[in-house]
Amino acid sequence: MAPRPKQGWFRGPRDAFATTGVLFREDPVRGVAATAMIFSDALSGPLLGLALAALVEDTARGHTGAAVFAGCCVAVLAVVQLTMGHFVTMVFGVLGERAAVATVNRLVRTVQDRVTLTRQEDPEFADELSLLEKDLFRLQFVVRGLLVTLAVVAQMVVTVVLLGRLQPLLMLLPVAALAPYFAGRYGQRIAERTRTDAEADQRRAYALLTLAQKPGPMMEIRLAGLAGELQRRQEELILGLGRTQRHAETLSALARTAGQLVFGLGYGTALYVVVRSAVQGHAGAGDVVLAIVLARQVATGVTQILSLALDMRLTGLIGARLRRIMTAAAQDEAAQDKAAQTGNGTRTSQAPDSLSEGIVLEGVCFRYPGGDRDILKDLDLTLPAGSVVALVGENGAGKSTLVKLLCGLYEPTAGRILLDGTDLATVAARRWRERTSAAFQDFVRLEFPVQQVVGVGDLPRVGDPDAARAALTEAGAMDLVDSFPEGLATPIGTSFAEGRDLSGGQWQKLALARAMMRREPVLLILDEPTAALDAQAEHALFERHLDRARRAAAARGAIALFVSHRFSTVSMADHIVVLEDGAVAEHGGHAELLASGGTYARLFELQARGYRGQAARRR
Amino acid sequence: MSSTSTQARRDRLRLLRLLRQAPRPLVALSILIQLILGAAPVAFMVFSSAGVGKVGAAAAGGTSSAAWHHLELLIVLAAATLVVGQVLAPVQQLIGWSLKYRIDVDTYRRLMAANYAAPGIAVLERPQVRAALDEVIADMRRTWVSLGGAAAAVLTLIARYTAFLGALAVVAVELGPVAALAVGAGGMVLRVTHRRGATAYSTAIVDTIQLRRRHGFLANQGLSPAIGKEARVFGFGPWFADRGSDEGLGYFRMLWKVRSSTFITPFVIAATVTALGTATALAQLAWPRFGGGLAAGTTALVAQAVLAVAGIGSSFDESDYPIAYGITSMRHLEQVEAAVAEARAATTNGMGTGTATPPVRPVRHSIRFEDVTFTYPGADEPVLSGLTLELTAGTSLAVVGVNGAGKTTLIKLLCRFYEPDSGRILADGLDVAALDAARWQRQIAATFQDYGRYPLSAADNIGFGAVELVGDRAAVDRAATRAGAADYLSTLPEGLETTLSRDFKGGTDLSGGQWQRVALARAMLAVEGGASVLILDEPTASLDIRAEADFIEGFLELTRGTTTIVVSHRFATVRRADRIVVLDGGRLVEDGSHDELMALGGRYAEMFTVQAARFAQPAAAGGSDGERD
């Protein structure tokens, strides 16, 4: 807790201004216009005070013409005060929305392209990102708050100078305003801390609430009679959240009340001083009115600065979160560059576009950051160039982790992965990934028109209908797409008003088609891509796939690796690798492995029983 | 004009009605404070102006005169009213937060009720209902838009209008009704423009809800770790980012158009009217011929009062938009509630007779689909057309067919998540449509393809099979063991108490196969909890070899004697069923035991052979001793 204020003090303004830059970068002209409007709005306050004083003074002296003019000035300034904020809101709306779109763009690029996958999967990073995402649409408000604060500060300077001309002692009035300022800061800090702490509970409650709208849980909840139970739990979370927040809100309100009280006393004193000096003949009635109006503006100004300074803290938070995420990205990139340099002398190696020897894993270990056990343990494995490899193993054996390492998504915590003898660590991960292609069990449900859902598998050809058709055919999904009235242009997914919802199997076929887009991958991985497909679709798919894999193998020594639980497909592979508990238990050809009578043979036999001979009759 | 403003007034009243959820003393206190907050500035201007009026006399009499002491008193009073206002503001904010919180908890309850109340799911799958529901939830999560916030904001209008009316009275008394009318009407024109702008804007927001949802979806998916693997392998992160931006900007451009037409011209006109009204009043104040030219104190008072009256034309940041958005949120919630209530009424009226529903009993004899036809809402073709199928209680039935043949639909109809267009489903001869849907649903245990992955403990994830057994650790352990999930769950950091989601501290995620076994355990628990029909929709899709074999030889054995319906693409699983039916085009095309269908040499035989070919020859390690029982 001790270092916090310091951090807030030095970094807060810097982050806040960085955030302002984010807002204005997209539209500097509007930014400048909005800033000018904010300042004219703020400065109309002291001018209004002067005009009002003139009105009173001139009326009292019977200068009717001057008094009417002063009255008109008051009216115009008053309307400026009433409406300028509205026009500022309009301009800021555009600025804010534009900046939010641009920032999301920047963030998506950062988290999906620059940071490592392990970082992206880290819950703390996810929290930071989700808080930032939630705050982004407030960007315009907080930046506006920051500018208004500055404008109000300018307004205060003018006001204080005017007050000082009436009575120098009045220049001390803003000192009394420090009390509410610090009280407000204290309150804000409590509220912010509570918000961060409560984030997990709130997320959990809403996760349960939104889960109930997904088809599976929606049905389960009804069958199990869970409605009441779920309601009770969410209520507990929400009420617990409320208790924490109420405590924070109360403390913060108390602090602010105390701060306001101090200022109120200061204001009373100021009023007394001015009136007393008027009575002693140093000022007229108009001056007293000016003092009343201006001193009250110090109060409003202070309240405004107070509440807006709180926004500035939030501006700072947005800036700080953004900075931390960008720093993480820079670190990840630097770490990769460093690995690339130390691994192989000085230069980054090229990603191979063909293989002659193959991929060799030497003593590869992997452990999640902060994990307490190795998922892969000292794994040695050779994937010969031009082979079709099946990866077999029970759940939790480390298959998916191995796949991620091979795609360059994770880096080994120890050991090396060699591509024709070149350490993968010395190859830019991006370059290597361009040479791979993959379909995963937990594939992405991209909601775009079919053309793009499939096309992004090979970005340079994302809009190429022939390429998409070829890939769809390969994945056995062309029939499906032909059945759509709009064909490849059909939007997929329910985030579109007119989007088509697909079944699990249909989604999976599109994910497979995506993996078939790249023309010449050196490594093609299918990680249980057919779980939701029917038997015929799976069989046909694998036959086509193997055909293609063999051609790619002959042409450039490409390796096709697939993870499957179905031996009808596994046995089609040239080379079968059996993983057990994070290490290779055995490997070889189908016949060879069967003959050796090891894990593979046992697993095969287990599954074969299900198909062979009489069905086990049930009464 | 009148119809929209009547509507607006009615909506505000409905917001106010929400305050009934909050404790009365708190509401009363809030109203009291709002009155004080509204009266304070008026009192301040009265006291301070009276003070200004006394300056001359006090100056003449010196600091020991009675006039000076009177003036001192006025200063103290003016300062006190100001202090009261300043000090009460944070208190009011705290009370406002409390009110908002109470009402939002109630809104959350209403959301939950809507989410969980409908026995069918068709209503929640309707795009408009889903969209409305998502909007309310999104609004709740934003800290500044919520029903509670809106209701609390309506109360803040009390302070605004109290100050307005007080100042208006001052102007009317001191300067006459014409000046009061000029400045009052001028201010109100601007006020109405503000309010209408907020309403028009929030309406535009509602009208573009789908576009906004789409925009939010893309931002959300773009930032989600779920697309991390593919985004990196295919390098489509930047592409995705740009797609999201393009669509986002497209949406906002539409919005900007609405905004400039609502918010520029009307505001310029209104501002001019207000300026004229205010100038009229102030000119009258300065002009002795029209009643002005008053004493300094009165001039000061009236000038301030005129400004305070015109102040009604300012934008009420604390209420304009919170109320406008709160009203759209309220309408969304009411829309969802109405749809759910309607669906609920439709389901319970489905029984026809209107008498009490027959008691729901475990299925003892049979389940029969009789000429059942069903078309999904909005679809052209029926998924099931004239399906007739009978299942004997205590036996197992496997349903096979290509993707989209209607297998899952059959299950959903049995569960009464949807009601058939025509035909009947009979349980022991009783039309299930006549039963209480919620009670009938408790008779069914199921694992679906997209089973729930609850961000809760493993024990809860299993316990959620049957609400009565949620906390029953022994039952949960038994179910976990039966589903083959106990071993790995016990190795988790906190065993069964471990949260199964990496989104939460100390949580862990499971692999697909591990999750599937958790889902199976959940179904086992449901059977233990009294369900008499077990449905397994693709139960082995992501199981590994051993787990599938265990499932076939263990799980299916354990559930023997339970009426079971299995949907699967895995024929090792399918063939174990007592009876197998093949669906195609919404009809039953083959029906029989494994052996019968193999002998028939039709669709089933073809599909089975594709998968079994590899196992046709006995492997070196074993013979054809597949039969274990």
PDB file of N, CA, C and O in Angstrom, chain A residues 97 105 111-112 115 120 204 213 220 222 233-234 256 272 394-395 442 444 447 452 495 514 518 535 571 610-611 613 615 618, chain B residues 72 93 108-109 116 118 134 214 222 229-230 232-233 242-243 245 256 259 454-455 460 522 543-544 546 575 578 611 614:
ATOM      1  N   GLU A  97     -16.090   7.263 -29.741  1.00  0.00           N
ATOM      2  CA  GLU A  97     -16.426   6.030 -30.447  1.00  0.00           C
ATOM      3  C   GLU A  97     -15.344   5.665 -31.445  1.00  0.00           C
ATOM      4  O   GLU A  97     -14.964   4.511 -31.589  1.00  0.00           O
ATOM      5  N   ASN A 105      -9.082  -2.269 -31.948  1.00  0.00           N
ATOM      6  CA  ASN A 105      -8.276  -2.775 -33.050  1.00  0.00           C
ATOM      7  C   ASN A 105      -6.829  -3.014 -32.592  1.00  0.00           C
ATOM      8  O   ASN A 105      -6.254  -4.075 -32.799  1.00  0.00           O
ATOM      9  N   VAL A 111      -3.114  -8.644 -28.508  1.00  0.00           N
ATOM     10  CA  VAL A 111      -3.288  -9.912 -27.790  1.00  0.00           C
ATOM     11  C   VAL A 111      -3.309 -11.112 -28.728  1.00  0.00           C
ATOM     12  O   VAL A 111      -2.967 -12.213 -28.309  1.00  0.00           O
ATOM     13  N   GLN A 112      -3.699 -10.908 -29.978  1.00  0.00           N
ATOM     14  CA  GLN A 112      -3.769 -12.064 -30.869  1.00  0.00           C
ATOM     15  C   GLN A 112      -2.531 -12.208 -31.747  1.00  0.00           C
ATOM     16  O   GLN A 112      -2.413 -13.176 -32.481  1.00  0.00           O
ATOM     17  N   VAL A 115       1.513 -10.717 -28.147  1.00  0.00           N
ATOM     18  CA  VAL A 115       1.856 -11.411 -26.903  1.00  0.00           C
ATOM     19  C   VAL A 115       1.876 -12.915 -27.158  1.00  0.00           C
ATOM     20  O   VAL A 115       1.306 -13.403 -28.130  1.00  0.00           O
ATOM     21  N   GLN A 120      -1.433 -14.753 -23.009  1.00  0.00           N
ATOM     22  CA  GLN A 120      -2.847 -14.498 -23.272  1.00  0.00           C
ATOM     23  C   GLN A 120      -3.726 -15.384 -22.386  1.00  0.00           C
ATOM     24  O   GLN A 120      -4.805 -14.972 -21.968  1.00  0.00           O
ATOM     25  N   ARG A 204     -18.187 -13.969 -12.109  1.00  0.00           N
ATOM     26  CA  ARG A 204     -18.741 -15.299 -11.916  1.00  0.00           C
ATOM     27  C   ARG A 204     -20.270 -15.263 -11.986  1.00  0.00           C
ATOM     28  O   ARG A 204     -20.890 -16.098 -12.638  1.00  0.00           O
ATOM     29  N   GLN A 213     -28.063 -19.032 -21.006  1.00  0.00           N
ATOM     30  CA  GLN A 213     -28.673 -18.753 -22.304  1.00  0.00           C
ATOM     31  C   GLN A 213     -28.058 -19.585 -23.401  1.00  0.00           C
ATOM     32  O   GLN A 213     -28.455 -19.503 -24.547  1.00  0.00           O
ATOM     33  N   GLU A 220     -29.966 -28.394 -19.580  1.00  0.00           N
ATOM     34  CA  GLU A 220     -29.573 -29.092 -18.342  1.00  0.00           C
ATOM     35  C   GLU A 220     -30.240 -28.495 -17.121  1.00  0.00           C
ATOM     36  O   GLU A 220     -30.697 -29.211 -16.226  1.00  0.00           O
ATOM     37  N   ARG A 222     -32.968 -27.061 -16.826  1.00  0.00           N
ATOM     38  CA  ARG A 222     -34.374 -27.444 -16.711  1.00  0.00           C
ATOM     39  C   ARG A 222     -34.532 -28.890 -16.283  1.00  0.00           C
ATOM     40  O   ARG A 222     -35.361 -29.215 -15.446  1.00  0.00           O
ATOM     41  N   ARG A 233     -27.338 -18.985  -5.747  1.00  0.00           N
ATOM     42  CA  ARG A 233     -25.892 -18.739  -5.784  1.00  0.00           C
ATOM     43  C   ARG A 233     -25.550 -17.366  -6.340  1.00  0.00           C
ATOM     44  O   ARG A 233     -24.674 -16.676  -5.836  1.00  0.00           O
ATOM     45  N   GLN A 234     -26.246 -17.012  -7.411  1.00  0.00           N
ATOM     46  CA  GLN A 234     -25.949 -15.703  -7.989  1.00  0.00           C
ATOM     47  C   GLN A 234     -26.333 -14.599  -7.030  1.00  0.00           C
ATOM     48  O   GLN A 234     -25.647 -13.603  -6.901  1.00  0.00           O
ATOM     49  N   ARG A 256     -15.814  12.527   1.832  1.00  0.00           N
ATOM     50  CA  ARG A 256     -16.164  13.679   1.005  1.00  0.00           C
ATOM     51  C   ARG A 256     -16.963  14.718   1.807  1.00  0.00           C
ATOM     52  O   ARG A 256     -16.761  15.911   1.659  1.00  0.00           O
ATOM     53  N   TYR A 272     -17.750  36.721   4.551  1.00  0.00           N
ATOM     54  CA  TYR A 272     -17.703  37.670   5.664  1.00  0.00           C
ATOM     55  C   TYR A 272     -16.656  38.746   5.392  1.00  0.00           C
ATOM     56  O   TYR A 272     -16.908  39.949   5.552  1.00  0.00           O
ATOM     57  N   GLU A 394      -4.117 -41.073 -23.989  1.00  0.00           N
ATOM     58  CA  GLU A 394      -5.325 -40.808 -23.231  1.00  0.00           C
ATOM     59  C   GLU A 394      -5.441 -39.321 -22.945  1.00  0.00           C
ATOM     60  O   GLU A 394      -4.473 -38.582 -23.078  1.00  0.00           O
ATOM     61  N   ASN A 395      -6.607 -38.922 -22.537  1.00  0.00           N
ATOM     62  CA  ASN A 395      -6.781 -37.515 -22.183  1.00  0.00           C
ATOM     63  C   ASN A 395      -5.787 -37.134 -21.097  1.00  0.00           C
ATOM     64  O   ASN A 395      -5.559 -37.900 -20.169  1.00  0.00           O
ATOM     65  N   ASP A 442     -11.072 -27.467 -30.163  1.00  0.00           N
ATOM     66  CA  ASP A 442     -11.832 -26.299 -29.716  1.00  0.00           C
ATOM     67  C   ASP A 442     -11.661 -25.179 -30.739  1.00  0.00           C
ATOM     68  O   ASP A 442     -11.148 -24.118 -30.446  1.00  0.00           O
ATOM     69  N   VAL A 444     -12.481 -22.239 -33.550  1.00  0.00           N
ATOM     70  CA  VAL A 444     -13.130 -20.956 -33.359  1.00  0.00           C
ATOM     71  C   VAL A 444     -14.396 -20.881 -34.199  1.00  0.00           C
ATOM     72  O   VAL A 444     -14.397 -21.288 -35.355  1.00  0.00           O
ATOM     73  N   GLU A 447     -17.762 -15.689 -36.909  1.00  0.00           N
ATOM     74  CA  GLU A 447     -19.054 -15.307 -37.460  1.00  0.00           C
ATOM     75  C   GLU A 447     -18.890 -14.249 -38.539  1.00  0.00           C
ATOM     76  O   GLU A 447     -18.961 -13.053 -38.282  1.00  0.00           O
ATOM     77  N   GLN A 452     -15.183 -15.849 -45.799  1.00  0.00           N
ATOM     78  CA  GLN A 452     -14.128 -15.376 -44.901  1.00  0.00           C
ATOM     79  C   GLN A 452     -13.860 -16.348 -43.766  1.00  0.00           C
ATOM     80  O   GLN A 452     -12.721 -16.504 -43.343  1.00  0.00           O
ATOM     81  N   SER A 495     -24.601 -13.705 -34.348  1.00  0.00           N
ATOM     82  CA  SER A 495     -24.326 -12.306 -34.022  1.00  0.00           C
ATOM     83  C   SER A 495     -24.785 -11.408 -35.171  1.00  0.00           C
ATOM     84  O   SER A 495     -24.903 -10.206 -35.021  1.00  0.00           O
ATOM     85  N   ARG A 514     -11.005 -24.367 -43.170  1.00  0.00           N
ATOM     86  CA  ARG A 514     -10.050 -23.289 -42.921  1.00  0.00           C
ATOM     87  C   ARG A 514      -8.629 -23.846 -42.887  1.00  0.00           C
ATOM     88  O   ARG A 514      -7.702 -23.245 -43.422  1.00  0.00           O
ATOM     89  N   ARG A 518      -4.350 -23.179 -46.630  1.00  0.00           N
ATOM     90  CA  ARG A 518      -2.954 -22.895 -46.998  1.00  0.00           C
ATOM     91  C   ARG A 518      -2.462 -23.906 -48.021  1.00  0.00           C
ATOM     92  O   ARG A 518      -2.659 -25.104 -47.845  1.00  0.00           O
ATOM     93  N   ALA A 535     -19.767 -40.834 -39.071  1.00  0.00           N
ATOM     94  CA  ALA A 535     -18.738 -41.799 -39.464  1.00  0.00           C
ATOM     95  C   ALA A 535     -18.334 -41.653 -40.919  1.00  0.00           C
ATOM     96  O   ALA A 535     -17.145 -41.633 -41.254  1.00  0.00           O
ATOM     97  N   SER A 571      -4.881 -45.821 -37.724  1.00  0.00           N
ATOM     98  CA  SER A 571      -4.080 -46.846 -38.378  1.00  0.00           C
ATOM     99  C   SER A 571      -3.732 -46.491 -39.818  1.00  0.00           C
ATOM    100  O   SER A 571      -2.931 -47.154 -40.450  1.00  0.00           O
ATOM    101  N   GLY A 610     -15.272 -53.220 -29.378  1.00  0.00           N
ATOM    102  CA  GLY A 610     -16.555 -52.578 -29.602  1.00  0.00           C
ATOM    103  C   GLY A 610     -17.140 -52.890 -30.967  1.00  0.00           C
ATOM    104  O   GLY A 610     -18.346 -52.778 -31.165  1.00  0.00           O
ATOM    105  N   TYR A 611     -16.285 -53.233 -31.911  1.00  0.00           N
ATOM    106  CA  TYR A 611     -16.767 -53.412 -33.279  1.00  0.00           C
ATOM    107  C   TYR A 611     -16.814 -54.860 -33.713  1.00  0.00           C
ATOM    108  O   TYR A 611     -17.482 -55.213 -34.664  1.00  0.00           O
ATOM    109  N   GLY A 613     -17.177 -58.999 -33.803  1.00  0.00           N
ATOM    110  CA  GLY A 613     -18.018 -60.102 -33.335  1.00  0.00           C
ATOM    111  C   GLY A 613     -19.411 -59.664 -32.969  1.00  0.00           C
ATOM    112  O   GLY A 613     -19.914 -58.641 -33.417  1.00  0.00           O
ATOM    113  N   ALA A 615     -22.468 -58.238 -31.051  1.00  0.00           N
ATOM    114  CA  ALA A 615     -22.673 -57.107 -30.146  1.00  0.00           C
ATOM    115  C   ALA A 615     -23.007 -57.684 -28.787  1.00  0.00           C
ATOM    116  O   ALA A 615     -23.636 -58.718 -28.682  1.00  0.00           O
ATOM    117  N   ARG A 618     -27.855 -56.797 -24.586  1.00  0.00           N
ATOM    118  CA  ARG A 618     -28.365 -56.358 -23.285  1.00  0.00           C
ATOM    119  C   ARG A 618     -29.784 -56.852 -23.209  1.00  0.00           C
ATOM    120  O   ARG A 618     -30.479 -56.912 -24.208  1.00  0.00           O
TER     121      ARG A 618
ATOM    122  N   GLU B  72     -24.394  40.508   9.389  1.00  0.00           N
ATOM    123  CA  GLU B  72     -23.584  39.340   9.813  1.00  0.00           C
ATOM    124  C   GLU B  72     -24.445  38.083   9.860  1.00  0.00           C
ATOM    125  O   GLU B  72     -24.038  37.013   9.389  1.00  0.00           O
ATOM    126  N   GLN B  93     -25.489  11.114  -2.720  1.00  0.00           N
ATOM    127  CA  GLN B  93     -24.889  10.147  -3.645  1.00  0.00           C
ATOM    128  C   GLN B  93     -24.864   8.751  -3.046  1.00  0.00           C
ATOM    129  O   GLN B  93     -25.097   7.767  -3.728  1.00  0.00           O
ATOM    130  N   TYR B 108     -31.744  -7.940 -11.225  1.00  0.00           N
ATOM    131  CA  TYR B 108     -30.990  -9.182 -11.433  1.00  0.00           C
ATOM    132  C   TYR B 108     -31.892 -10.385 -11.154  1.00  0.00           C
ATOM    133  O   TYR B 108     -31.888 -11.360 -11.888  1.00  0.00           O
ATOM    134  N   ARG B 109     -32.681 -10.281 -10.111  1.00  0.00           N
ATOM    135  CA  ARG B 109     -33.615 -11.375  -9.790  1.00  0.00           C
ATOM    136  C   ARG B 109     -34.615 -11.570 -10.921  1.00  0.00           C
ATOM    137  O   ARG B 109     -34.936 -12.687 -11.297  1.00  0.00           O
ATOM    138  N   TYR B 116     -34.781 -18.446 -16.226  1.00  0.00           N
ATOM    139  CA  TYR B 116     -34.995 -19.813 -15.753  1.00  0.00           C
ATOM    140  C   TYR B 116     -36.452 -20.227 -15.735  1.00  0.00           C
ATOM    141  O   TYR B 116     -36.754 -21.394 -15.518  1.00  0.00           O
ATOM    142  N   ALA B 118     -39.029 -20.078 -18.073  1.00  0.00           N
ATOM    143  CA  ALA B 118     -39.720 -20.734 -19.180  1.00  0.00           C
ATOM    144  C   ALA B 118     -39.329 -22.203 -19.242  1.00  0.00           C
ATOM    145  O   ALA B 118     -38.143 -22.526 -19.251  1.00  0.00           O
ATOM    146  N   ASP B 134     -29.745  -9.892 -23.605  1.00  0.00           N
ATOM    147  CA  ASP B 134     -28.324  -9.530 -23.589  1.00  0.00           C
ATOM    148  C   ASP B 134     -28.140  -8.047 -23.301  1.00  0.00           C
ATOM    149  O   ASP B 134     -27.206  -7.660 -22.593  1.00  0.00           O
ATOM    150  N   ARG B 214     -23.499  -7.021 -32.633  1.00  0.00           N
ATOM    151  CA  ARG B 214     -22.522  -7.580 -33.556  1.00  0.00           C
ATOM    152  C   ARG B 214     -21.155  -6.926 -33.306  1.00  0.00           C
ATOM    153  O   ARG B 214     -20.138  -7.598 -33.233  1.00  0.00           O
ATOM    154  N   GLY B 222     -12.627 -10.909 -30.509  1.00  0.00           N
ATOM    155  CA  GLY B 222     -11.293 -10.494 -30.905  1.00  0.00           C
ATOM    156  C   GLY B 222     -10.328 -10.447 -29.735  1.00  0.00           C
ATOM    157  O   GLY B 222      -9.140 -10.690 -29.887  1.00  0.00           O
ATOM    158  N   LYS B 229      -5.303 -19.529 -30.464  1.00  0.00           N
ATOM    159  CA  LYS B 229      -4.516 -20.526 -31.203  1.00  0.00           C
ATOM    160  C   LYS B 229      -4.624 -20.292 -32.702  1.00  0.00           C
ATOM    161  O   LYS B 229      -3.616 -20.191 -33.398  1.00  0.00           O
ATOM    162  N   GLU B 230      -5.855 -20.224 -33.184  1.00  0.00           N
ATOM    163  CA  GLU B 230      -6.026 -20.090 -34.633  1.00  0.00           C
ATOM    164  C   GLU B 230      -5.561 -18.722 -35.130  1.00  0.00           C
ATOM    165  O   GLU B 230      -5.008 -18.614 -36.222  1.00  0.00           O
ATOM    166  N   ARG B 232      -3.112 -17.137 -34.177  1.00  0.00           N
ATOM    167  CA  ARG B 232      -1.657 -17.176 -34.344  1.00  0.00           C
ATOM    168  C   ARG B 232      -1.242 -18.096 -35.485  1.00  0.00           C
ATOM    169  O   ARG B 232      -0.390 -17.742 -36.290  1.00  0.00           O
ATOM    170  N   VAL B 233      -1.848 -19.292 -35.527  1.00  0.00           N
ATOM    171  CA  VAL B 233      -1.458 -20.218 -36.592  1.00  0.00           C
ATOM    172  C   VAL B 233      -1.735 -19.586 -37.951  1.00  0.00           C
ATOM    173  O   VAL B 233      -0.904 -19.620 -38.852  1.00  0.00           O
ATOM    174  N   ASP B 242      -9.135  -5.551 -38.026  1.00  0.00           N
ATOM    175  CA  ASP B 242      -9.616  -4.598 -39.025  1.00  0.00           C
ATOM    176  C   ASP B 242     -11.069  -4.849 -39.403  1.00  0.00           C
ATOM    177  O   ASP B 242     -11.839  -3.912 -39.612  1.00  0.00           O
ATOM    178  N   ARG B 243     -11.451  -6.119 -39.482  1.00  0.00           N
ATOM    179  CA  ARG B 243     -12.853  -6.419 -39.767  1.00  0.00           C
ATOM    180  C   ARG B 243     -13.741  -5.804 -38.687  1.00  0.00           C
ATOM    181  O   ARG B 243     -14.752  -5.178 -38.972  1.00  0.00           O
ATOM    182  N   SER B 245     -13.087  -3.288 -36.751  1.00  0.00           N
ATOM    183  CA  SER B 245     -13.089  -1.825 -36.847  1.00  0.00           C
ATOM    184  C   SER B 245     -14.007  -1.360 -37.967  1.00  0.00           C
ATOM    185  O   SER B 245     -14.766  -0.421 -37.807  1.00  0.00           O
ATOM    186  N   TRP B 256     -23.961   8.489 -35.865  1.00  0.00           N
ATOM    187  CA  TRP B 256     -23.553   9.906 -35.929  1.00  0.00           C
ATOM    188  C   TRP B 256     -24.553  10.710 -36.751  1.00  0.00           C
ATOM    189  O   TRP B 256     -24.823  11.867 -36.469  1.00  0.00           O
ATOM    190  N   ARG B 259     -27.474  11.450 -34.655  1.00  0.00           N
ATOM    191  CA  ARG B 259     -27.102  12.433 -33.654  1.00  0.00           C
ATOM    192  C   ARG B 259     -27.068  13.834 -34.217  1.00  0.00           C
ATOM    193  O   ARG B 259     -27.568  14.770 -33.602  1.00  0.00           O
ATOM    194  N   TYR B 454     -19.628 -25.107 -16.059  1.00  0.00           N
ATOM    195  CA  TYR B 454     -19.926 -24.061 -15.083  1.00  0.00           C
ATOM    196  C   TYR B 454     -18.654 -23.580 -14.389  1.00  0.00           C
ATOM    197  O   TYR B 454     -17.842 -24.414 -13.981  1.00  0.00           O
ATOM    198  N   PRO B 455     -18.490 -22.287 -14.284  1.00  0.00           N
ATOM    199  CA  PRO B 455     -17.273 -21.765 -13.639  1.00  0.00           C
ATOM    200  C   PRO B 455     -17.354 -21.928 -12.126  1.00  0.00           C
ATOM    201  O   PRO B 455     -17.247 -20.974 -11.373  1.00  0.00           O
ATOM    202  N   ASP B 460     -19.677 -29.100  -7.752  1.00  0.00           N
ATOM    203  CA  ASP B 460     -20.904 -28.453  -8.226  1.00  0.00           C
ATOM    204  C   ASP B 460     -21.221 -28.868  -9.656  1.00  0.00           C
ATOM    205  O   ASP B 460     -22.374 -29.096 -10.014  1.00  0.00           O
ATOM    206  N   ARG B 522     -22.540 -35.983 -14.254  1.00  0.00           N
ATOM    207  CA  ARG B 522     -23.708 -35.164 -13.947  1.00  0.00           C
ATOM    208  C   ARG B 522     -24.983 -35.938 -14.293  1.00  0.00           C
ATOM    209  O   ARG B 522     -25.944 -35.961 -13.518  1.00  0.00           O
ATOM    210  N   LEU B 543     -14.109 -38.445 -25.991  1.00  0.00           N
ATOM    211  CA  LEU B 543     -13.432 -39.363 -25.067  1.00  0.00           C
ATOM    212  C   LEU B 543     -12.273 -40.040 -25.795  1.00  0.00           C
ATOM    213  O   LEU B 543     -12.343 -40.277 -26.990  1.00  0.00           O
ATOM    214  N   ASP B 544     -11.241 -40.333 -25.048  1.00  0.00           N
ATOM    215  CA  ASP B 544     -10.152 -41.065 -25.672  1.00  0.00           C
ATOM    216  C   ASP B 544     -10.498 -42.553 -25.677  1.00  0.00           C
ATOM    217  O   ASP B 544     -11.564 -42.971 -25.235  1.00  0.00           O
ATOM    218  N   ARG B 546      -9.411 -45.318 -24.169  1.00  0.00           N
ATOM    219  CA  ARG B 546      -9.679 -46.059 -22.950  1.00  0.00           C
ATOM    220  C   ARG B 546     -10.988 -45.574 -22.325  1.00  0.00           C
ATOM    221  O   ARG B 546     -11.805 -46.376 -21.875  1.00  0.00           O
ATOM    222  N   ARG B 575     -23.770 -49.902 -31.240  1.00  0.00           N
ATOM    223  CA  ARG B 575     -24.158 -51.308 -31.393  1.00  0.00           C
ATOM    224  C   ARG B 575     -24.545 -51.964 -30.080  1.00  0.00           C
ATOM    225  O   ARG B 575     -25.179 -53.006 -30.068  1.00  0.00           O
ATOM    226  N   ASP B 578     -29.934 -51.957 -27.299  1.00  0.00           N
ATOM    227  CA  ASP B 578     -30.850 -53.062 -27.555  1.00  0.00           C
ATOM    228  C   ASP B 578     -31.488 -52.903 -28.924  1.00  0.00           C
ATOM    229  O   ASP B 578     -31.769 -53.860 -29.614  1.00  0.00           O
ATOM    230  N   GLN B 611     -16.499 -47.684 -40.173  1.00  0.00           N
ATOM    231  CA  GLN B 611     -15.698 -47.547 -38.952  1.00  0.00           C
ATOM    232  C   GLN B 611     -15.053 -48.853 -38.529  1.00  0.00           C
ATOM    233  O   GLN B 611     -13.983 -48.871 -37.942  1.00  0.00           O
ATOM    234  N   ARG B 614     -11.342 -51.461 -40.081  1.00  0.00           N
ATOM    235  CA  ARG B 614     -10.003 -51.582 -39.522  1.00  0.00           C
ATOM    236  C   ARG B 614      -9.901 -52.710 -38.487  1.00  0.00           C
ATOM    237  O   ARG B 614      -8.862 -53.276 -38.271  1.00  0.00           O
TER     238      ARG B 614
END
